[in-house]
Short mmCIF file of N, CA and C and ligand atoms in Angstrom, two decimals:
data_model
loop_
_atom_site.label_atom_id
_atom_site.label_comp_id
_atom_site.label_asym_id
_atom_site.label_seq_id
_atom_site.Cartn_x
_atom_site.Cartn_y
_atom_site.Cartn_z
N UNK A 3 -1.94 -0.71 -20.60
CA UNK A 3 -1.07 -1.54 -21.42
C UNK A 3 0.28 -1.74 -20.75
N UNK A 4 0.94 -2.81 -21.16
CA UNK A 4 2.23 -3.12 -20.53
C UNK A 4 3.40 -2.65 -21.40
N UNK A 5 4.48 -2.33 -20.72
CA UNK A 5 5.68 -1.91 -21.45
C UNK A 5 6.92 -2.46 -20.75
N UNK A 6 7.93 -2.80 -21.52
CA UNK A 6 9.19 -3.23 -20.93
C UNK A 6 9.98 -1.99 -20.54
N UNK A 7 10.28 -1.87 -19.25
CA UNK A 7 11.04 -0.74 -18.74
C UNK A 7 12.52 -1.15 -18.63
N UNK A 8 13.39 -0.17 -18.68
CA UNK A 8 14.84 -0.45 -18.73
C UNK A 8 15.59 0.43 -17.74
N UNK A 9 16.48 -0.19 -16.96
CA UNK A 9 17.44 0.57 -16.17
C UNK A 9 18.82 0.21 -16.69
N UNK A 10 19.32 1.03 -17.61
CA UNK A 10 20.57 0.66 -18.28
C UNK A 10 21.77 0.60 -17.31
N UNK A 11 21.62 1.28 -16.17
CA UNK A 11 22.73 1.25 -15.20
C UNK A 11 22.92 -0.16 -14.62
N UNK A 12 21.85 -0.97 -14.63
CA UNK A 12 21.96 -2.32 -14.08
C UNK A 12 22.43 -3.34 -15.11
N UNK A 13 22.41 -2.98 -16.39
CA UNK A 13 22.76 -3.94 -17.45
C UNK A 13 24.27 -4.16 -17.49
N UNK A 14 24.68 -5.45 -17.47
CA UNK A 14 26.12 -5.73 -17.56
C UNK A 14 26.50 -6.34 -18.90
N UNK A 15 25.57 -6.28 -19.87
CA UNK A 15 25.89 -6.72 -21.22
C UNK A 15 25.98 -8.22 -21.41
N UNK A 16 25.36 -8.99 -20.52
CA UNK A 16 25.49 -10.46 -20.61
C UNK A 16 24.74 -11.03 -21.81
N UNK A 17 23.75 -10.32 -22.32
CA UNK A 17 22.94 -10.73 -23.48
C UNK A 17 22.08 -11.96 -23.22
N UNK A 18 21.80 -12.24 -21.97
CA UNK A 18 20.84 -13.31 -21.67
C UNK A 18 19.48 -12.98 -22.29
N UNK A 19 19.10 -11.70 -22.27
CA UNK A 19 17.82 -11.29 -22.85
C UNK A 19 17.79 -11.55 -24.34
N UNK A 20 18.89 -11.31 -25.00
CA UNK A 20 18.98 -11.52 -26.45
C UNK A 20 18.87 -13.01 -26.78
N UNK A 21 19.60 -13.84 -26.04
CA UNK A 21 19.54 -15.29 -26.25
C UNK A 21 18.14 -15.81 -25.93
N UNK A 22 17.51 -15.26 -24.88
CA UNK A 22 16.16 -15.72 -24.50
C UNK A 22 15.15 -15.38 -25.59
N UNK A 23 15.31 -14.22 -26.20
CA UNK A 23 14.42 -13.82 -27.30
C UNK A 23 14.59 -14.78 -28.48
N UNK A 24 15.82 -15.13 -28.81
CA UNK A 24 16.07 -16.07 -29.91
C UNK A 24 15.43 -17.42 -29.61
N UNK A 25 15.62 -17.90 -28.41
CA UNK A 25 15.06 -19.20 -28.02
C UNK A 25 13.52 -19.17 -28.03
N UNK A 26 12.95 -18.02 -27.64
CA UNK A 26 11.49 -17.92 -27.52
C UNK A 26 10.79 -18.06 -28.86
N UNK A 27 11.49 -17.75 -29.95
CA UNK A 27 10.84 -17.76 -31.26
C UNK A 27 11.15 -18.97 -32.11
N UNK A 28 11.94 -19.90 -31.60
CA UNK A 28 12.25 -21.10 -32.38
C UNK A 28 11.02 -22.01 -32.42
N UNK A 29 10.89 -22.77 -33.50
CA UNK A 29 9.72 -23.63 -33.63
C UNK A 29 9.97 -25.04 -33.14
N UNK A 30 11.23 -25.50 -33.19
CA UNK A 30 11.51 -26.86 -32.70
C UNK A 30 12.19 -26.77 -31.33
N UNK A 31 12.11 -27.84 -30.58
CA UNK A 31 12.74 -27.88 -29.27
C UNK A 31 14.26 -27.85 -29.39
N UNK A 32 14.95 -27.40 -28.37
CA UNK A 32 16.41 -27.44 -28.39
C UNK A 32 16.99 -26.39 -27.49
N UNK A 33 18.31 -26.36 -27.45
CA UNK A 33 19.00 -25.38 -26.62
C UNK A 33 19.57 -24.28 -27.51
N UNK A 34 20.09 -23.25 -26.88
CA UNK A 34 20.67 -22.13 -27.63
C UNK A 34 21.85 -22.61 -28.50
N UNK A 35 22.46 -23.74 -28.07
CA UNK A 35 23.65 -24.22 -28.79
C UNK A 35 23.32 -24.87 -30.13
N UNK A 36 22.07 -25.35 -30.30
CA UNK A 36 21.74 -25.93 -31.61
C UNK A 36 20.70 -25.09 -32.37
N UNK A 37 20.58 -23.83 -31.99
CA UNK A 37 19.64 -22.93 -32.65
C UNK A 37 20.12 -22.65 -34.09
N UNK A 38 19.20 -22.73 -35.04
CA UNK A 38 19.53 -22.47 -36.45
C UNK A 38 19.68 -20.96 -36.68
N UNK A 39 20.91 -20.51 -36.78
CA UNK A 39 21.18 -19.07 -36.92
C UNK A 39 20.94 -18.59 -38.35
N UNK A 40 20.65 -19.52 -39.26
CA UNK A 40 20.36 -19.10 -40.64
C UNK A 40 18.86 -18.89 -40.85
N UNK A 41 18.06 -19.12 -39.79
CA UNK A 41 16.62 -18.92 -39.90
C UNK A 41 16.26 -17.54 -39.35
N UNK A 42 15.75 -16.63 -40.20
CA UNK A 42 15.44 -15.27 -39.74
C UNK A 42 14.49 -15.25 -38.54
N UNK A 43 13.62 -16.26 -38.43
CA UNK A 43 12.67 -16.28 -37.31
C UNK A 43 13.40 -16.34 -35.97
N UNK A 44 14.63 -16.86 -35.98
CA UNK A 44 15.37 -17.04 -34.73
C UNK A 44 16.24 -15.84 -34.37
N UNK A 45 16.15 -14.76 -35.13
CA UNK A 45 16.94 -13.57 -34.78
C UNK A 45 16.33 -12.88 -33.57
N UNK A 46 17.17 -12.28 -32.75
CA UNK A 46 16.68 -11.59 -31.57
C UNK A 46 15.96 -10.30 -31.95
N UNK A 47 14.87 -10.04 -31.25
CA UNK A 47 14.11 -8.79 -31.44
C UNK A 47 14.65 -7.67 -30.57
N UNK A 48 15.57 -7.97 -29.69
CA UNK A 48 16.18 -6.90 -28.89
C UNK A 48 17.69 -6.95 -29.14
N UNK A 49 18.38 -5.90 -28.80
CA UNK A 49 19.83 -5.96 -28.86
C UNK A 49 20.46 -5.05 -27.82
N UNK A 50 21.71 -5.38 -27.49
CA UNK A 50 22.45 -4.65 -26.46
C UNK A 50 23.62 -3.94 -27.12
N UNK A 51 23.67 -2.64 -26.94
CA UNK A 51 24.78 -1.87 -27.52
C UNK A 51 25.77 -1.49 -26.43
N UNK A 52 27.04 -1.46 -26.80
CA UNK A 52 28.05 -0.93 -25.89
C UNK A 52 28.03 0.59 -26.00
N UNK A 53 28.20 1.29 -24.86
CA UNK A 53 28.26 2.76 -24.95
C UNK A 53 29.68 3.25 -25.18
N UNK A 54 30.63 2.30 -25.32
CA UNK A 54 32.01 2.68 -25.60
C UNK A 54 32.78 3.12 -24.36
N UNK A 55 32.11 3.12 -23.20
CA UNK A 55 32.77 3.54 -21.96
C UNK A 55 32.62 2.48 -20.89
N UNK A 56 32.39 1.23 -21.34
CA UNK A 56 32.26 0.12 -20.39
C UNK A 56 30.83 -0.13 -19.95
N UNK A 57 29.89 0.67 -20.45
CA UNK A 57 28.48 0.47 -20.11
C UNK A 57 27.71 -0.08 -21.30
N UNK A 58 26.42 -0.33 -21.08
CA UNK A 58 25.60 -0.95 -22.11
C UNK A 58 24.25 -0.25 -22.23
N UNK A 59 23.68 -0.34 -23.42
CA UNK A 59 22.37 0.24 -23.69
C UNK A 59 21.45 -0.85 -24.26
N UNK A 60 20.54 -1.37 -23.42
CA UNK A 60 19.56 -2.34 -23.93
C UNK A 60 18.57 -1.63 -24.87
N UNK A 61 18.40 -2.18 -26.06
CA UNK A 61 17.51 -1.58 -27.05
C UNK A 61 16.30 -2.48 -27.24
N UNK A 62 15.15 -2.01 -26.76
CA UNK A 62 13.92 -2.79 -26.81
C UNK A 62 12.81 -1.95 -27.44
N UNK A 63 11.89 -2.63 -28.13
CA UNK A 63 10.73 -1.93 -28.71
C UNK A 63 9.91 -1.30 -27.59
N UNK A 64 9.47 -0.07 -27.78
CA UNK A 64 8.68 0.66 -26.78
C UNK A 64 7.18 0.45 -26.98
N UNK A 65 6.80 -0.22 -28.07
CA UNK A 65 5.36 -0.37 -28.39
C UNK A 65 4.67 0.99 -28.17
N UNK A 66 5.20 1.96 -28.91
CA UNK A 66 4.86 3.38 -28.71
C UNK A 66 3.35 3.65 -28.77
N UNK A 67 2.93 4.71 -28.07
CA UNK A 67 1.53 5.13 -28.13
C UNK A 67 1.18 5.59 -29.55
N UNK A 68 2.09 6.33 -30.15
CA UNK A 68 1.91 6.76 -31.54
C UNK A 68 3.10 6.22 -32.34
N UNK A 69 3.02 4.97 -32.77
CA UNK A 69 4.21 4.31 -33.34
C UNK A 69 4.57 4.84 -34.74
N UNK A 70 5.76 5.37 -34.83
CA UNK A 70 6.24 5.88 -36.12
C UNK A 70 6.30 4.76 -37.16
N UNK A 71 6.61 3.54 -36.69
CA UNK A 71 6.69 2.41 -37.63
C UNK A 71 5.34 2.14 -38.28
N UNK A 72 4.28 2.18 -37.47
CA UNK A 72 2.93 1.94 -37.99
C UNK A 72 2.55 3.05 -38.96
N UNK A 73 2.84 4.29 -38.56
CA UNK A 73 2.43 5.44 -39.38
C UNK A 73 3.20 5.50 -40.70
N UNK A 74 4.41 4.94 -40.72
CA UNK A 74 5.19 5.02 -41.96
C UNK A 74 5.02 3.79 -42.84
N UNK A 75 4.33 2.76 -42.35
CA UNK A 75 4.16 1.53 -43.14
C UNK A 75 3.05 1.72 -44.16
N UNK A 76 3.42 1.57 -45.44
CA UNK A 76 2.45 1.83 -46.52
C UNK A 76 1.62 0.60 -46.85
N UNK A 77 2.04 -0.58 -46.36
CA UNK A 77 1.33 -1.80 -46.76
C UNK A 77 0.50 -2.41 -45.63
N UNK A 78 0.42 -1.73 -44.52
CA UNK A 78 -0.41 -2.24 -43.41
C UNK A 78 0.19 -3.41 -42.69
N UNK A 79 1.50 -3.59 -42.80
CA UNK A 79 2.14 -4.73 -42.16
C UNK A 79 2.33 -4.52 -40.66
N UNK A 80 2.31 -3.26 -40.22
CA UNK A 80 2.47 -2.97 -38.80
C UNK A 80 1.17 -2.38 -38.26
N UNK A 81 0.78 -2.82 -37.09
CA UNK A 81 -0.46 -2.32 -36.51
C UNK A 81 -0.33 -2.31 -34.99
N UNK A 82 -1.13 -1.45 -34.36
CA UNK A 82 -1.13 -1.37 -32.90
C UNK A 82 -2.46 -1.88 -32.38
N UNK A 83 -2.41 -2.84 -31.48
CA UNK A 83 -3.62 -3.40 -30.88
C UNK A 83 -4.16 -2.40 -29.86
N UNK A 84 -5.41 -1.98 -30.05
CA UNK A 84 -5.96 -0.94 -29.17
C UNK A 84 -6.21 -1.47 -27.75
N UNK A 85 -6.30 -2.77 -27.57
CA UNK A 85 -6.55 -3.34 -26.24
C UNK A 85 -5.23 -3.62 -25.51
N UNK A 86 -4.34 -4.39 -26.16
CA UNK A 86 -3.09 -4.77 -25.47
C UNK A 86 -2.02 -3.69 -25.61
N UNK A 87 -2.13 -2.85 -26.63
CA UNK A 87 -1.10 -1.84 -26.88
C UNK A 87 0.09 -2.36 -27.66
N UNK A 88 0.09 -3.66 -27.95
CA UNK A 88 1.24 -4.26 -28.64
C UNK A 88 1.26 -3.86 -30.11
N UNK A 89 2.43 -3.47 -30.59
CA UNK A 89 2.63 -3.17 -32.01
C UNK A 89 3.11 -4.45 -32.70
N UNK A 90 2.32 -4.92 -33.66
CA UNK A 90 2.61 -6.21 -34.29
C UNK A 90 3.02 -6.05 -35.75
N UNK A 91 3.72 -7.06 -36.23
CA UNK A 91 4.23 -7.09 -37.61
C UNK A 91 3.67 -8.31 -38.32
N UNK A 92 3.10 -8.09 -39.51
CA UNK A 92 2.59 -9.19 -40.32
C UNK A 92 3.50 -9.35 -41.53
N UNK A 93 4.33 -10.40 -41.49
CA UNK A 93 5.33 -10.61 -42.54
C UNK A 93 4.67 -10.76 -43.91
N UNK A 94 3.45 -11.29 -43.93
CA UNK A 94 2.79 -11.54 -45.22
C UNK A 94 2.35 -10.26 -45.92
N UNK A 95 2.23 -9.17 -45.16
CA UNK A 95 1.84 -7.89 -45.78
C UNK A 95 3.04 -6.99 -46.08
N UNK A 96 4.21 -7.39 -45.60
CA UNK A 96 5.40 -6.53 -45.69
C UNK A 96 5.91 -6.42 -47.13
N UNK A 97 6.14 -5.18 -47.58
CA UNK A 97 6.67 -4.95 -48.92
C UNK A 97 8.17 -4.73 -48.93
N UNK A 98 8.83 -4.89 -47.78
CA UNK A 98 10.30 -4.78 -47.64
C UNK A 98 10.83 -3.40 -48.05
N UNK A 99 10.03 -2.36 -47.81
CA UNK A 99 10.53 -1.00 -48.15
C UNK A 99 11.38 -0.44 -47.03
N UNK A 100 11.19 -0.98 -45.81
CA UNK A 100 11.96 -0.60 -44.61
C UNK A 100 11.77 0.86 -44.18
N UNK A 101 10.63 1.41 -44.54
CA UNK A 101 10.30 2.75 -44.02
C UNK A 101 10.20 2.71 -42.49
N UNK A 102 9.70 1.58 -41.97
CA UNK A 102 9.59 1.44 -40.50
C UNK A 102 10.96 1.45 -39.86
N UNK A 103 11.91 0.77 -40.49
CA UNK A 103 13.28 0.71 -39.96
C UNK A 103 13.86 2.12 -39.90
N UNK A 104 13.61 2.88 -40.95
CA UNK A 104 14.17 4.25 -41.02
C UNK A 104 13.48 5.19 -40.04
N UNK A 105 12.22 4.90 -39.70
CA UNK A 105 11.45 5.85 -38.88
C UNK A 105 11.39 5.53 -37.39
N UNK A 106 11.74 4.30 -36.98
CA UNK A 106 11.69 3.98 -35.54
C UNK A 106 12.68 4.89 -34.80
N UNK A 107 12.18 5.72 -33.90
CA UNK A 107 13.07 6.68 -33.22
C UNK A 107 14.05 6.03 -32.26
N UNK A 108 13.83 4.77 -31.94
CA UNK A 108 14.71 4.07 -30.99
C UNK A 108 15.71 3.15 -31.68
N UNK A 109 15.65 3.05 -33.00
CA UNK A 109 16.60 2.19 -33.72
C UNK A 109 16.44 0.72 -33.39
N UNK A 110 15.20 0.32 -33.06
CA UNK A 110 14.97 -1.07 -32.68
C UNK A 110 14.86 -1.98 -33.90
N UNK A 111 14.11 -1.52 -34.89
CA UNK A 111 13.81 -2.38 -36.04
C UNK A 111 15.02 -2.54 -36.93
N UNK A 112 15.10 -3.75 -37.55
CA UNK A 112 16.18 -3.99 -38.50
C UNK A 112 15.70 -5.04 -39.51
N UNK A 113 16.28 -5.01 -40.72
CA UNK A 113 15.99 -6.09 -41.65
C UNK A 113 16.65 -7.36 -41.16
N UNK A 114 16.07 -8.52 -41.51
CA UNK A 114 16.71 -9.77 -41.10
C UNK A 114 18.07 -9.90 -41.78
N UNK A 115 19.00 -10.51 -41.08
CA UNK A 115 20.40 -10.54 -41.55
C UNK A 115 20.57 -11.36 -42.82
N UNK A 116 19.85 -12.49 -42.92
CA UNK A 116 20.11 -13.42 -44.02
C UNK A 116 19.50 -12.97 -45.35
N UNK A 117 18.21 -12.64 -45.35
CA UNK A 117 17.55 -12.35 -46.63
C UNK A 117 17.32 -10.86 -46.85
N UNK A 118 17.35 -10.08 -45.78
CA UNK A 118 17.09 -8.64 -45.83
C UNK A 118 15.77 -8.33 -46.55
N UNK A 119 14.78 -9.19 -46.32
CA UNK A 119 13.45 -8.95 -46.89
C UNK A 119 12.39 -8.84 -45.81
N UNK A 120 12.73 -9.22 -44.57
CA UNK A 120 11.76 -9.20 -43.48
C UNK A 120 12.23 -8.23 -42.40
N UNK A 121 11.30 -7.81 -41.56
CA UNK A 121 11.66 -6.93 -40.45
C UNK A 121 11.64 -7.75 -39.17
N UNK A 122 12.66 -7.56 -38.35
CA UNK A 122 12.74 -8.25 -37.06
C UNK A 122 12.08 -7.34 -36.02
N UNK A 123 10.95 -7.81 -35.47
CA UNK A 123 10.11 -6.93 -34.64
C UNK A 123 9.65 -7.66 -33.38
N UNK A 124 9.82 -7.04 -32.24
CA UNK A 124 9.35 -7.58 -30.95
C UNK A 124 7.84 -7.78 -30.97
N UNK A 125 7.40 -8.94 -30.53
CA UNK A 125 5.95 -9.24 -30.46
C UNK A 125 5.47 -9.34 -29.01
N UNK A 126 6.28 -8.87 -28.07
CA UNK A 126 5.98 -8.91 -26.64
C UNK A 126 5.70 -10.35 -26.18
N UNK A 127 6.24 -11.30 -26.94
CA UNK A 127 6.05 -12.72 -26.60
C UNK A 127 4.57 -13.07 -26.42
N UNK A 128 3.72 -12.52 -27.29
CA UNK A 128 2.28 -12.78 -27.14
C UNK A 128 1.96 -14.26 -27.30
N UNK A 129 2.75 -14.97 -28.11
CA UNK A 129 2.48 -16.40 -28.25
C UNK A 129 2.93 -17.18 -27.01
N UNK A 130 3.63 -16.52 -26.11
CA UNK A 130 4.02 -17.14 -24.83
C UNK A 130 3.18 -16.53 -23.71
N UNK A 131 2.00 -16.07 -24.04
CA UNK A 131 1.10 -15.52 -23.03
C UNK A 131 1.41 -14.09 -22.65
N UNK A 132 2.17 -13.38 -23.49
CA UNK A 132 2.50 -11.99 -23.18
C UNK A 132 3.44 -11.84 -22.00
N UNK A 133 4.22 -12.89 -21.75
CA UNK A 133 5.21 -12.87 -20.66
C UNK A 133 6.58 -12.81 -21.31
N UNK A 134 7.17 -11.65 -21.43
CA UNK A 134 8.42 -11.52 -22.18
C UNK A 134 9.56 -12.41 -21.66
N UNK A 135 10.08 -13.24 -22.55
CA UNK A 135 11.17 -14.14 -22.19
C UNK A 135 12.43 -13.38 -21.79
N UNK A 136 12.64 -12.24 -22.45
CA UNK A 136 13.82 -11.43 -22.13
C UNK A 136 13.80 -11.01 -20.67
N UNK A 137 12.64 -10.55 -20.21
CA UNK A 137 12.50 -10.07 -18.83
C UNK A 137 12.76 -11.22 -17.86
N UNK A 138 12.16 -12.38 -18.16
CA UNK A 138 12.30 -13.52 -17.24
C UNK A 138 13.75 -13.97 -17.11
N UNK A 139 14.56 -13.70 -18.13
CA UNK A 139 15.92 -14.23 -18.13
C UNK A 139 17.00 -13.19 -17.84
N UNK A 140 16.61 -12.01 -17.41
CA UNK A 140 17.62 -10.99 -17.07
C UNK A 140 18.07 -11.19 -15.62
N UNK A 141 19.31 -11.62 -15.40
CA UNK A 141 19.75 -11.88 -14.03
C UNK A 141 19.96 -10.62 -13.20
N UNK A 142 20.05 -9.47 -13.86
CA UNK A 142 20.31 -8.21 -13.15
C UNK A 142 19.05 -7.40 -12.90
N UNK A 143 17.90 -7.91 -13.37
CA UNK A 143 16.64 -7.16 -13.24
C UNK A 143 16.77 -5.76 -13.85
N UNK A 144 17.51 -5.70 -14.95
CA UNK A 144 17.69 -4.42 -15.64
C UNK A 144 16.50 -4.10 -16.53
N UNK A 145 15.66 -5.11 -16.82
CA UNK A 145 14.43 -4.90 -17.59
C UNK A 145 13.27 -5.53 -16.82
N UNK A 146 12.12 -4.90 -16.90
CA UNK A 146 10.94 -5.41 -16.22
C UNK A 146 9.69 -4.89 -16.94
N UNK A 147 8.57 -5.54 -16.66
CA UNK A 147 7.31 -5.14 -17.28
C UNK A 147 6.54 -4.26 -16.32
N UNK A 148 5.99 -3.17 -16.85
CA UNK A 148 5.21 -2.26 -16.02
C UNK A 148 3.91 -1.91 -16.76
N UNK A 149 2.85 -1.77 -16.02
CA UNK A 149 1.58 -1.31 -16.59
C UNK A 149 1.67 0.21 -16.73
N UNK A 150 1.43 0.72 -17.93
CA UNK A 150 1.50 2.17 -18.13
C UNK A 150 0.19 2.66 -18.75
N UNK A 151 -0.10 3.95 -18.57
CA UNK A 151 -1.28 4.54 -19.20
C UNK A 151 -1.01 4.77 -20.67
N UNK A 152 -1.99 4.45 -21.52
CA UNK A 152 -1.82 4.70 -22.96
C UNK A 152 -1.95 6.18 -23.24
S1 SF4 B 216 9.34 -0.41 -33.54
FE1 SF4 B 216 10.07 1.61 -32.84
S2 SF4 B 216 8.47 3.06 -33.53
FE2 SF4 B 216 7.58 0.98 -33.62
S3 SF4 B 216 6.53 0.75 -31.68
FE3 SF4 B 216 8.61 -0.13 -31.46
S4 SF4 B 216 9.88 1.54 -30.63
FE4 SF4 B 216 7.99 2.47 -31.42
S1 SF4 B 217 9.23 -9.34 -25.27
FE1 SF4 B 217 9.68 -11.30 -26.32
S2 SF4 B 217 9.86 -10.70 -28.48
FE2 SF4 B 217 10.07 -8.80 -27.29
S3 SF4 B 217 12.30 -8.55 -26.98
FE3 SF4 B 217 11.49 -9.66 -25.19
S4 SF4 B 217 11.80 -11.83 -25.67
FE4 SF4 B 217 11.94 -10.69 -27.60
#
């Protein structure tokens, strides 16, 4: 299975990966400048934190081997694909209890900003052929995809 690897020392906080993730999930054509920020679907699935000392911490879903989010979801909205390894979210099954948000050990998951009824979850860009847009748009090569053993 594939995983996005991170070298935080190379990250300069440009947030190209965050913008690329937002663009990757929009349904209509356009640029980042006309992206509808009131549509939860357009929220970024990754985020970049400042470490407070001039450095940055890219926060990306690990698509864990034993995902705490899946194990804590009572409504079956989160599942792990045994072939691809991708942990997916089904908005139609979500009961908005946010147990997954509380249990993700990496602090990746969050409720959507506008309605706070949906979970913003990385889908490994599977609708784009499983080629993560964030990785393609990182100018520092601080994130990359690697094949790992499950
Ligand atoms: S959301 Fe968190 S717990 Fe779930 S697979 Fe991703 S990193 Fe692991
Ligand atoms: S793999 Fe796709 S969905 Fe996941 S953080 Fe990167 S751009 Fe967003």
